[in-house]
Short mmCIF file of C-alpha atoms in Angstrom, two decimals:
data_model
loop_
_atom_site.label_atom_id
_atom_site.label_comp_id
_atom_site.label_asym_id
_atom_site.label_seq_id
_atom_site.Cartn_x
_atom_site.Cartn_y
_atom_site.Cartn_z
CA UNK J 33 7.46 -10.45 -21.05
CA UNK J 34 5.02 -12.91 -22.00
CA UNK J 35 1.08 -12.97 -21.05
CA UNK J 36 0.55 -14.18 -17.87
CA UNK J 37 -3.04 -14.42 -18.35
CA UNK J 38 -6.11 -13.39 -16.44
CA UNK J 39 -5.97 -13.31 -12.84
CA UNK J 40 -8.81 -13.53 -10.37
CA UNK J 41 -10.23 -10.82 -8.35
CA UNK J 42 -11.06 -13.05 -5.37
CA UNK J 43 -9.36 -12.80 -1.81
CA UNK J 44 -6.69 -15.22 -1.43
CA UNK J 45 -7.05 -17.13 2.37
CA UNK J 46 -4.80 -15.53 4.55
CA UNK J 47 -3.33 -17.26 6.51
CA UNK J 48 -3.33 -17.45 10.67
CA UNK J 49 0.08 -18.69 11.60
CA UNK J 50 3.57 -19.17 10.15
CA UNK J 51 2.88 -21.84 7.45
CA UNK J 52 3.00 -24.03 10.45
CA UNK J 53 -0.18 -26.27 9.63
CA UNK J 54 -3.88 -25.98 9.77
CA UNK J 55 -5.54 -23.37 12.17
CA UNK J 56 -5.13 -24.10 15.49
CA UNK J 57 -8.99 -25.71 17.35
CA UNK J 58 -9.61 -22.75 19.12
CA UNK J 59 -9.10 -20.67 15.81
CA UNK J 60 -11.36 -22.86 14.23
CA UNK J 61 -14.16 -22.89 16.90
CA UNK J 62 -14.32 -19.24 16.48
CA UNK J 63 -14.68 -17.19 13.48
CA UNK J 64 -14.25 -14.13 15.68
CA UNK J 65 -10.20 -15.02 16.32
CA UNK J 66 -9.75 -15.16 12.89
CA UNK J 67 -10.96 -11.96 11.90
CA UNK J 68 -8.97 -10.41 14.83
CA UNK J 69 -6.17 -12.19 13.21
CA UNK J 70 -6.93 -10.63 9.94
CA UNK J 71 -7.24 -6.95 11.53
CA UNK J 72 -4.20 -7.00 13.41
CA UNK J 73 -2.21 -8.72 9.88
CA UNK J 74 -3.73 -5.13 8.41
CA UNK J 75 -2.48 -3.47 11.41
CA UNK J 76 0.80 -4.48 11.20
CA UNK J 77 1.10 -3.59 7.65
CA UNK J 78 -0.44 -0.57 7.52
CA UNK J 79 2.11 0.25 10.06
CA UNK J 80 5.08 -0.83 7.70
CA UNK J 81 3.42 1.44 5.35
CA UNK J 82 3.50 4.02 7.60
CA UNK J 83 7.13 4.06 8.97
CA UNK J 84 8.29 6.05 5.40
CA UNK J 85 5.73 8.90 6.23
CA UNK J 86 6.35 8.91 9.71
CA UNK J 87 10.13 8.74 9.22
CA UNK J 88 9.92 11.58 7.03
CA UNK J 89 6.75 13.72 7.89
CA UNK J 90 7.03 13.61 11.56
CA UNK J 91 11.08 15.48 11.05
CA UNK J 92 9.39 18.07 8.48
CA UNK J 93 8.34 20.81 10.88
CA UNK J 94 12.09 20.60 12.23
CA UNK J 95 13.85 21.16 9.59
CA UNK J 96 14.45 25.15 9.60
CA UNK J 97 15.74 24.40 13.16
CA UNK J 98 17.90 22.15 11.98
CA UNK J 99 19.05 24.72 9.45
CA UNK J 100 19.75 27.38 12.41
CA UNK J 101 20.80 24.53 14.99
CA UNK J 102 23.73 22.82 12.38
CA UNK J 103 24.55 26.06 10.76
CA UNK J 104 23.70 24.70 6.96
CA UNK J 105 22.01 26.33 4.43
CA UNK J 106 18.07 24.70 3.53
CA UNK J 107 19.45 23.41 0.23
CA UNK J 108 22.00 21.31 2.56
CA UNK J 109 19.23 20.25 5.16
CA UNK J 110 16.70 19.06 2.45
CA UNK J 111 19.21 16.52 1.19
CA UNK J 112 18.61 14.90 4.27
CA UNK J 113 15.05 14.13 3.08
CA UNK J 114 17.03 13.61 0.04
CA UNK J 115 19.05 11.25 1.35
CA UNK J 116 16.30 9.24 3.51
CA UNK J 117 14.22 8.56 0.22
CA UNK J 118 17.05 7.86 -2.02
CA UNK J 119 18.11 5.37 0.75
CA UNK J 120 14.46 4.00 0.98
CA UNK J 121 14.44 3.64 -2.82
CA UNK J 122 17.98 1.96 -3.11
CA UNK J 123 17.00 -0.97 -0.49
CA UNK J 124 14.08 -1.78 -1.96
CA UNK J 125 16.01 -3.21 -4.39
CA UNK J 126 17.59 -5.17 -2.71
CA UNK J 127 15.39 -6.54 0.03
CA UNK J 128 12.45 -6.81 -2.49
CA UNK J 129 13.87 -9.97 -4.55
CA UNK J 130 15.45 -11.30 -1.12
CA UNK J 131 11.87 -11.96 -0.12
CA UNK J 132 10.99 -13.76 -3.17
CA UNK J 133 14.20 -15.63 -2.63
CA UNK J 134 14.05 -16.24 1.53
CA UNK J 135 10.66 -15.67 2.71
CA UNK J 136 9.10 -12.20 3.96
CA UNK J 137 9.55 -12.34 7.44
CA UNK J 138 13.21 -12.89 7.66
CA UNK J 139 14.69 -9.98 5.39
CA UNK J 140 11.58 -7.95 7.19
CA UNK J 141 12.91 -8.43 10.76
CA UNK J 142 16.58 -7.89 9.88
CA UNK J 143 15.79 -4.48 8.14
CA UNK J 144 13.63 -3.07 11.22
CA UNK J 145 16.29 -4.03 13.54
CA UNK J 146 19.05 -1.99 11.54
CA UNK J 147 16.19 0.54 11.09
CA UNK J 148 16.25 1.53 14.88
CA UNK J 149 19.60 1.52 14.97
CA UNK J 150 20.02 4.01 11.97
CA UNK J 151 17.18 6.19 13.52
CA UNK J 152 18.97 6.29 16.87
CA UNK J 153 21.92 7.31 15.49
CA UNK J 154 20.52 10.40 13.70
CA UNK J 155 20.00 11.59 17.32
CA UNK J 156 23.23 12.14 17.82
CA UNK J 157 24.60 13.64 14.04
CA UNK J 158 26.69 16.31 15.56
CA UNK J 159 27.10 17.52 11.49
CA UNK J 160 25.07 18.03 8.43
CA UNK J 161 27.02 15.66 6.63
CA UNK J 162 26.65 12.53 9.36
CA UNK J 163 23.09 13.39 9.64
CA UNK J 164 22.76 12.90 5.77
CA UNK J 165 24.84 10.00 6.02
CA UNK J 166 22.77 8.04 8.87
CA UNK J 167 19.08 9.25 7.37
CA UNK J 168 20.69 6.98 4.44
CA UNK J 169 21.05 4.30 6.54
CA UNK J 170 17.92 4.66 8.17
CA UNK J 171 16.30 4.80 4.29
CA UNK J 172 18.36 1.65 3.35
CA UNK J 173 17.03 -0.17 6.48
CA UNK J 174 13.64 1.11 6.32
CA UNK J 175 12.92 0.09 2.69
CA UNK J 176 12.17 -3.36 4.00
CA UNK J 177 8.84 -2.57 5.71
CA UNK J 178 7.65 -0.71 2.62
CA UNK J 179 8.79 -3.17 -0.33
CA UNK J 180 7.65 -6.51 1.93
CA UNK J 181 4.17 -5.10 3.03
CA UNK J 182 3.31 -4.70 -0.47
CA UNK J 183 4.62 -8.31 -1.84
CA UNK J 184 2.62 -9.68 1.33
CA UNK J 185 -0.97 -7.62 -0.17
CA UNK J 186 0.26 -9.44 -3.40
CA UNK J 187 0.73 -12.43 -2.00
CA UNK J 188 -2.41 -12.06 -0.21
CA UNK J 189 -4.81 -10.09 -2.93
CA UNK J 190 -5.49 -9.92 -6.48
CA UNK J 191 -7.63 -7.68 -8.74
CA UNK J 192 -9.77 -5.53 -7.47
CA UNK J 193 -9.70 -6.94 -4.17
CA UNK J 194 -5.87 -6.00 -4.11
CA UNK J 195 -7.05 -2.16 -4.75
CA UNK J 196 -9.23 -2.34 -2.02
CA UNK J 197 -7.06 -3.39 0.04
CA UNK J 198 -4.25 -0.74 -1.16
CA UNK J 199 -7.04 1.71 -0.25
CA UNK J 200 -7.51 0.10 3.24
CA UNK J 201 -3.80 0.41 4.11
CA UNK J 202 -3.81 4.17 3.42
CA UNK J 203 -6.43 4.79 5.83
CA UNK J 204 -4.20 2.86 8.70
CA UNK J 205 -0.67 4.36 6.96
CA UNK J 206 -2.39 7.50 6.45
CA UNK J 207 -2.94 8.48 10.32
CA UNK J 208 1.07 8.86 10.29
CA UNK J 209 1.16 12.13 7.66
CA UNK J 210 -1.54 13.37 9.62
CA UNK J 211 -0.20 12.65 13.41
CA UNK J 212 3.44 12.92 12.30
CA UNK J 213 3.49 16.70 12.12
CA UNK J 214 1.50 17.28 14.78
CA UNK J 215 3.90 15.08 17.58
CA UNK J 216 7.07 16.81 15.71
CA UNK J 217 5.64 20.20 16.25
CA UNK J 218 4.64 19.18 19.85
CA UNK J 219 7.53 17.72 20.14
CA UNK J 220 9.58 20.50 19.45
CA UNK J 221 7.54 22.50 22.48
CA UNK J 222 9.22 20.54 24.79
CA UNK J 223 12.78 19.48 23.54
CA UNK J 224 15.00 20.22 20.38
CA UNK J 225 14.57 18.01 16.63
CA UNK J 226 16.78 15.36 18.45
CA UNK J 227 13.55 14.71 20.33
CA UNK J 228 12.23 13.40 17.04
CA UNK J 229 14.16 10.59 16.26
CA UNK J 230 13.96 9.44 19.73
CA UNK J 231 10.58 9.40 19.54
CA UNK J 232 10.83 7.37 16.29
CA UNK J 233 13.82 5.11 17.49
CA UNK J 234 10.65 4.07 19.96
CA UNK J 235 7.83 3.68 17.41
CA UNK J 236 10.40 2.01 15.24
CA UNK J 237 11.52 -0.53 17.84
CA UNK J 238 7.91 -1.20 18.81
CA UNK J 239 6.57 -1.67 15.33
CA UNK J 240 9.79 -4.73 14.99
CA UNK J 241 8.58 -6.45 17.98
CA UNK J 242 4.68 -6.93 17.07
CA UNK J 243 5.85 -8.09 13.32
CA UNK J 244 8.25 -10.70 14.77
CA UNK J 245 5.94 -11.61 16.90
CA UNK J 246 2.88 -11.64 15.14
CA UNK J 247 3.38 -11.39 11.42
CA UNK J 248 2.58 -14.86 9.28
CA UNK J 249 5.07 -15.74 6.53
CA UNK J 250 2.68 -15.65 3.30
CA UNK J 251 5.42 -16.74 0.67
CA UNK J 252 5.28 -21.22 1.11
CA UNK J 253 8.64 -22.95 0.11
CA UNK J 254 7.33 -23.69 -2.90
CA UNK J 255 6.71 -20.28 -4.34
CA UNK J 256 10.25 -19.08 -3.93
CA UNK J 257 12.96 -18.41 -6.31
CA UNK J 258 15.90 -20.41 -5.80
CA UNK J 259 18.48 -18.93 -8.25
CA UNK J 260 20.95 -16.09 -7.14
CA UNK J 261 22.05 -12.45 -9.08
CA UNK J 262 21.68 -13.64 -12.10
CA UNK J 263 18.13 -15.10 -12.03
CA UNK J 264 17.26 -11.74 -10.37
CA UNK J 265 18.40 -9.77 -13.13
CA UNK J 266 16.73 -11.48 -15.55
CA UNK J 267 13.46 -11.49 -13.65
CA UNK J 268 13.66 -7.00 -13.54
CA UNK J 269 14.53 -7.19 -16.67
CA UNK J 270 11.35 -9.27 -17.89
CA UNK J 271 9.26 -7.00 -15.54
CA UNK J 272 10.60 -4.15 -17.13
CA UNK J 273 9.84 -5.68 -20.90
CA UNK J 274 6.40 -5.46 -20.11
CA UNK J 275 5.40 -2.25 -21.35
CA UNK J 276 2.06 -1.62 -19.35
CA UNK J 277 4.08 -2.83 -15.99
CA UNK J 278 6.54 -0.33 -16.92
CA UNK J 279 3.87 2.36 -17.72
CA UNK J 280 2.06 1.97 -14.38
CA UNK J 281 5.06 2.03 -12.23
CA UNK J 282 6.50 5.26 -14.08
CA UNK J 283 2.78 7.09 -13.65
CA UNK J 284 2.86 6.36 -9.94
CA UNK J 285 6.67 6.67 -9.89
CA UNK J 286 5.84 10.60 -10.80
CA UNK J 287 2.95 11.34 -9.00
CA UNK J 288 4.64 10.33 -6.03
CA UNK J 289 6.81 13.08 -7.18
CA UNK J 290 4.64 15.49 -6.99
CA UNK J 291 3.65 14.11 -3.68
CA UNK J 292 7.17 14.62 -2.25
CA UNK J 293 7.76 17.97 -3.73
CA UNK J 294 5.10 19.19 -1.74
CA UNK J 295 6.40 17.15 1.36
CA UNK J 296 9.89 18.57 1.11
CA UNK J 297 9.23 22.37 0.45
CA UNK J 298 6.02 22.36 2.52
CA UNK J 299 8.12 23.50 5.55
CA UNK J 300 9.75 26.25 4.00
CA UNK J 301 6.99 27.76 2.11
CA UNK J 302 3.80 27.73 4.74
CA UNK J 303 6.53 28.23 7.52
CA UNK J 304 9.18 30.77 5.87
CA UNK J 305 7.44 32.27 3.14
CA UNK J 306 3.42 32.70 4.78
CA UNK J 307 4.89 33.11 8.68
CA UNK J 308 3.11 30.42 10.11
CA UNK J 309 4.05 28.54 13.23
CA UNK J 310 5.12 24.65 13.27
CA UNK J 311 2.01 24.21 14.96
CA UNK J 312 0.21 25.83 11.97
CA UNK J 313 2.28 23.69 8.98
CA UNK J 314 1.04 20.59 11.26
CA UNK J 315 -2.57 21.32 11.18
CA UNK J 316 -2.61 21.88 7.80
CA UNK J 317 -0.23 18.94 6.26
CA UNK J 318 -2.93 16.95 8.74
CA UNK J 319 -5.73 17.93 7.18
CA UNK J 320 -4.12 17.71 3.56
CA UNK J 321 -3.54 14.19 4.50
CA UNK J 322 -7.01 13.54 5.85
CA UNK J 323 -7.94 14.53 2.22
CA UNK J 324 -6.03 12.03 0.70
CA UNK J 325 -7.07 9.30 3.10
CA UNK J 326 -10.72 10.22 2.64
CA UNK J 327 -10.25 10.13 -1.22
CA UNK J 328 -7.85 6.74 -0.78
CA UNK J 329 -11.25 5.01 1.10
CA UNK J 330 -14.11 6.44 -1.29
CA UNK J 331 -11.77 5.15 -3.86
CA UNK J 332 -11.70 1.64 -2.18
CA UNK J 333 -15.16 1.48 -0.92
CA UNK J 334 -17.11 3.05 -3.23
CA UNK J 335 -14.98 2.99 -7.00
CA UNK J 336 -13.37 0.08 -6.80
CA UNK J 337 -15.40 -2.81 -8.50
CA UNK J 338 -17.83 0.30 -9.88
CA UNK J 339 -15.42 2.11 -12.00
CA UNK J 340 -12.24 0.50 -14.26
CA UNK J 341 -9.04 1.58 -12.05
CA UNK J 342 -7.95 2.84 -14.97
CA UNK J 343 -10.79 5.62 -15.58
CA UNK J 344 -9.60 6.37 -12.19
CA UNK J 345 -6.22 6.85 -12.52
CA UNK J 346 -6.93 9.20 -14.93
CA UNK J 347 -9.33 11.03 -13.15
CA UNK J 348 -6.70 11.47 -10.61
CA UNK J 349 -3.90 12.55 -12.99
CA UNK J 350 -6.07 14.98 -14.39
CA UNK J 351 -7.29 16.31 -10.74
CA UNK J 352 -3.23 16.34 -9.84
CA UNK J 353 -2.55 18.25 -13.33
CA UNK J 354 -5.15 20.96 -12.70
CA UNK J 355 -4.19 21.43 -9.30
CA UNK J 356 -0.44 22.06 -10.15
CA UNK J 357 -0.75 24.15 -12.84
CA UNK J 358 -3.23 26.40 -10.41
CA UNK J 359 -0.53 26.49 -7.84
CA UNK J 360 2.65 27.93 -10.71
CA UNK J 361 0.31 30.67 -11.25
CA UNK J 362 -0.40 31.50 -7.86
CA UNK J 363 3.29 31.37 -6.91
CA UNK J 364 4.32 33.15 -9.62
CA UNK J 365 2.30 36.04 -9.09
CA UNK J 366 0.09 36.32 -12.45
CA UNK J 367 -2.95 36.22 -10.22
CA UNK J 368 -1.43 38.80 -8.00
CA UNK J 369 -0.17 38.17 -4.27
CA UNK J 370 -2.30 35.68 -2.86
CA UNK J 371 -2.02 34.71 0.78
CA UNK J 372 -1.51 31.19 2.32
CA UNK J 373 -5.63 30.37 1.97
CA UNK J 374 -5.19 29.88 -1.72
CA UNK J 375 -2.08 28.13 -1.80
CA UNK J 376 -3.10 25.84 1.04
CA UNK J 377 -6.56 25.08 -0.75
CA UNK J 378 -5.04 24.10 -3.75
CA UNK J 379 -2.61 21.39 -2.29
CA UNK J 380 -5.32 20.06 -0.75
CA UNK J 381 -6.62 19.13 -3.84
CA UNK J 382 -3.71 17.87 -5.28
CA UNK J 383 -2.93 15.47 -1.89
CA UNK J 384 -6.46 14.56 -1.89
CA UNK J 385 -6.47 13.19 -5.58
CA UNK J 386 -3.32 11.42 -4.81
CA UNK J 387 -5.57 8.65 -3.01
CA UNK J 388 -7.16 8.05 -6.98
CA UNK J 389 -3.48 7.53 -8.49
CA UNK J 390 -0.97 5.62 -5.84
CA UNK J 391 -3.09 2.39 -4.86
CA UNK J 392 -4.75 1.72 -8.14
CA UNK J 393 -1.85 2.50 -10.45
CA UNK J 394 0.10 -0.11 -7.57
CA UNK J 395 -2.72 -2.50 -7.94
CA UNK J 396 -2.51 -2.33 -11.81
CA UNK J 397 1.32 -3.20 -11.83
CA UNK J 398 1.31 -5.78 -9.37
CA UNK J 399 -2.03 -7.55 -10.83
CA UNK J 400 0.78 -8.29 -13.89
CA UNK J 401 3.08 -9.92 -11.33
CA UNK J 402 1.88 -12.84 -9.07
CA UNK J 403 5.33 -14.76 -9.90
CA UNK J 404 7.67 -12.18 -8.78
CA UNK J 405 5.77 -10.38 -6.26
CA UNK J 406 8.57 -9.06 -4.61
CA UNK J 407 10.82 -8.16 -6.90
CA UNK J 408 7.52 -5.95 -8.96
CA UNK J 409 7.84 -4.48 -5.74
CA UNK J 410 11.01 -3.17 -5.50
CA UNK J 411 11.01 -2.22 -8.62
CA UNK J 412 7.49 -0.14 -8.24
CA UNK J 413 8.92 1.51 -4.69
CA UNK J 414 12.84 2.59 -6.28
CA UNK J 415 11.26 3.92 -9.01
CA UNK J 416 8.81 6.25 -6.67
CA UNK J 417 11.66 7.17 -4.36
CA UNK J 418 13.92 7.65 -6.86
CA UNK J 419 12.17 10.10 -8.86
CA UNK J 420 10.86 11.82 -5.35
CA UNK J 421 14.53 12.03 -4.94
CA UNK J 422 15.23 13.67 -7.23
CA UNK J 423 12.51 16.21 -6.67
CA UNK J 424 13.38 16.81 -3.60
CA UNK J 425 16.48 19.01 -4.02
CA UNK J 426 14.87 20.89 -7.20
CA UNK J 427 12.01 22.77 -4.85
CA UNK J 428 14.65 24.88 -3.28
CA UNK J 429 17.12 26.17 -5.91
CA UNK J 430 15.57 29.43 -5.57
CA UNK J 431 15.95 29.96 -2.05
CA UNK J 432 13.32 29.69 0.56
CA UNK J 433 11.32 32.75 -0.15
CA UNK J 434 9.01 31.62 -3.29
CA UNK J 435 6.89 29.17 -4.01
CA UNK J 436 7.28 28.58 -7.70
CA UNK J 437 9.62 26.13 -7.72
CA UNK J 438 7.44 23.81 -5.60
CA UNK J 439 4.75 24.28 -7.59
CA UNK J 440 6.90 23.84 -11.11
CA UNK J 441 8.52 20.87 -9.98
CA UNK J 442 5.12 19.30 -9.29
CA UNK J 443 3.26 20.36 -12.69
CA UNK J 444 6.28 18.84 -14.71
CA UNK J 445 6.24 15.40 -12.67
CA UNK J 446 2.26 15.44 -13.49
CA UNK J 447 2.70 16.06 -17.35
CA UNK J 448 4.97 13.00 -17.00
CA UNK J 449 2.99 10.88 -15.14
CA UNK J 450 0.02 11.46 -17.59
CA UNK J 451 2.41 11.12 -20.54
CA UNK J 452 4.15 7.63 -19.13
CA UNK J 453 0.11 6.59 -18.27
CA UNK J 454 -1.27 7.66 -21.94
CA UNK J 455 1.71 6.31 -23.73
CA UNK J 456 2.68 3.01 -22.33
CA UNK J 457 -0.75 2.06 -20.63
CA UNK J 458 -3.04 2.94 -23.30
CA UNK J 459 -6.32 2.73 -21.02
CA UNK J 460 -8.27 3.86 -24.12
CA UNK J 461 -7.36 0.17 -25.73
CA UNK J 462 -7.63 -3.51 -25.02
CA UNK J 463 -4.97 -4.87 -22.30
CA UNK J 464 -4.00 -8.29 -21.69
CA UNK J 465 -5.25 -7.70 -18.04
CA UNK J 466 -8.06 -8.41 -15.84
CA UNK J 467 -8.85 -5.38 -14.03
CA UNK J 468 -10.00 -2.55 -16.32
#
């Protein structure tokens, strides 16, 4: 893929309506509306970051009734996380180069509309196998939030102001891994996991109105892409040419990996193996994702601009690595039996570094992209979903009453991400891109 040259660091103007012409008089008479403007554009965002946690992270303290309440084994009922993130994965795909093709708020509206009606559906999956089928759906749908919120940053951001923005949209996405637990496990006080997706049929439904309603369109007519499949193709294909693209979508691609093999045997192992209550797991997936918010915003606010994003990235990946391998040996009982403290201390520390890795190695890879915004997009969500995927079913091969799994699966998914960072980055050399 050829050079595409430096890019600036600056803030692009954001915009205050739907490319409909200049700002409005009263907008322009008061500098206060269009800041409001710009917090409730970050609002809205952050919340189509957040519908993939919440769709998944509010369900997670659920799933071993779901086990008893549809008669399937946990292997079975995992694949419905499974499912929901392969979905996610495969529709970002799709939706990502119809927005550089049609716009963003078109594709984005259609895909929260089927969203809700996936969601609703799961309601009602009187079966294992429909409820796998419809959290599909509901992935497929979903994936348009996710994939379009980041090719609107891109469109919006460059640089290091793009990472600090990344870093602003996990602390808004990140309240939903910390709330989503805690309303699924109060949920489930007053009604069965049905209750759930009602609950986010209603978020889901909400979120779709304020974005039609308030969300500018950030891609102009000019900046589209006019051709069909075959221009597509060709455009992954010179995104994926570019080695250091490639290398910063595989590192995140893998830590978010190791994110999601925590997320999917979480339930199982503080719930099943340590005896705690759904109330417990809540309070401490909460507090695991206040650490990774808290790391996401010193990253933003106070390394970002300070220190290269790439000194960071490694940092992270080395924080993740050391974390992961402390967890195998705590699960597999070299250190002796250990009780839930340990284990819970340690994934704190490998959630919390997560807020190093995920927005700058995004910001990296998109920084390399400002022609195909949303295609780079797709490309760096399928790949993260894809591989979390994958993960997902691999925590539970041995049953629900060890750890080591878990804690395997995420110590080979960090030896890849550093590997796919070292080899195909190369932060130790000169890049031919701005932000070091």
């Amino acid at each position: 893929m050829p050079d595409t040259g430096p890019t600036r660091p600056e803030q692009i103007p954001v915009p205050t309506a739907r490319q409909a012409g200049p700002a409005s008089p009263a907008t322009a008479r008061h500098p206060a509306a269009r800041r409001r403007t710009g917090l409730l554009v970050t609002l809205i965002l952050g919340g189509l970051t957040a519908m993939p946690p919440l769709s998944m992270d509010m369900y997670l303290p659920a799933l071993p009734q779901v086990t008893e309440s549809l008669h399937s084994p946990a292997a079975t009922v995992q694949l419905t996380l499974t499912a929901c993130l392969a979905g996610m994965a495969l529709g970002q795909l799709v939706v990502g180069p119809m927005s550089d093709r049609w716009g963003r708020r078109r594709p984005l509206v259609a895909g929260m509309v089927l969203y809700v009606v996936a969601t609703a559906l799961c309601a009602f999956a009187p079966t294992a196998g429909l409820l796998i089928a419809f959290r599909l759906a509901q992935g497929l749908a979903g994936a348009a939030g996710l994939v379009i919120a980041r090719a609107i940053v891109r469109d919006l951001y460059d640089g290091v102001a793009m990472a600090r923005f990344f870093s602003t949209l996990m602390l808004v996405s990140g309240v939903a891994p910390v709330v989503a637990p805690l309303i699924g496990g109060q949920v489930l006080r007053i009604t069965d996991w049905r209750g759930v997706f009602y609950v986010l049929t209603g978020v889901g439904a909400l979120l779709t109105l304020v974005a039609a309603r308030w969300l500018d369109e950030t891609l102009p007519p000019e900046r589209r892409h006019s051709g069909g499949l075959r221009e597509t193709l060709r455009t992954i294909r010179g995104l994926l040419a570019d080695r250091v693209f490639t290398g910063y979508m595989l590192a995140g691609g893998f830590a978010f990996a190791v994110l999601f093999a925590y997320i999917s045997a979480s339930p199982f192992v503080v719930q099943e193996i340590y005896g705690a209550s759904p109330q417990t797991f809540g309070l401490l997936f909460g507090l695991n994702s206040i650490g990774l918010v808290g790391v996401g915003q010193l990253n933003g606010k106070v390394l970002a601009g300070r220190v290269s994003l790439d000194k960071t990235v490694a940092t992270g990946l080395a924080v993740i690595t050391a974390a992961a391998v402390a967890l195998l040996l705590m699960a597999s009982g070299v250190l002796g039996r250990v009780g839930l403290a340990p284990i819970a201390a340690g994934l704190f520390v490998l959630m919390s570094a997560m807020g190093l890795v995920l927005p700058n190695t995004n910001a990296l890879a998109l920084t390399r992209t400002p022609h195909a915004a949303g295609s780079a997009s797709a490309l760096l969500g399928t790949t993260a979903f894809l591989v979390g995927a994958i993960a997902s079913p691999l925590v539970g091969v041995a049953g629900e009453h060890t750890a080591w799994p878990m804690a395997l699966v995420q110590l080979v998914c960090a030896l890849a991400a550093v590997a796919c960072f070292l080899g195909l980055c190369r932060p130790w050399g000169a890049k031919d891109h701005a932000t070091r």
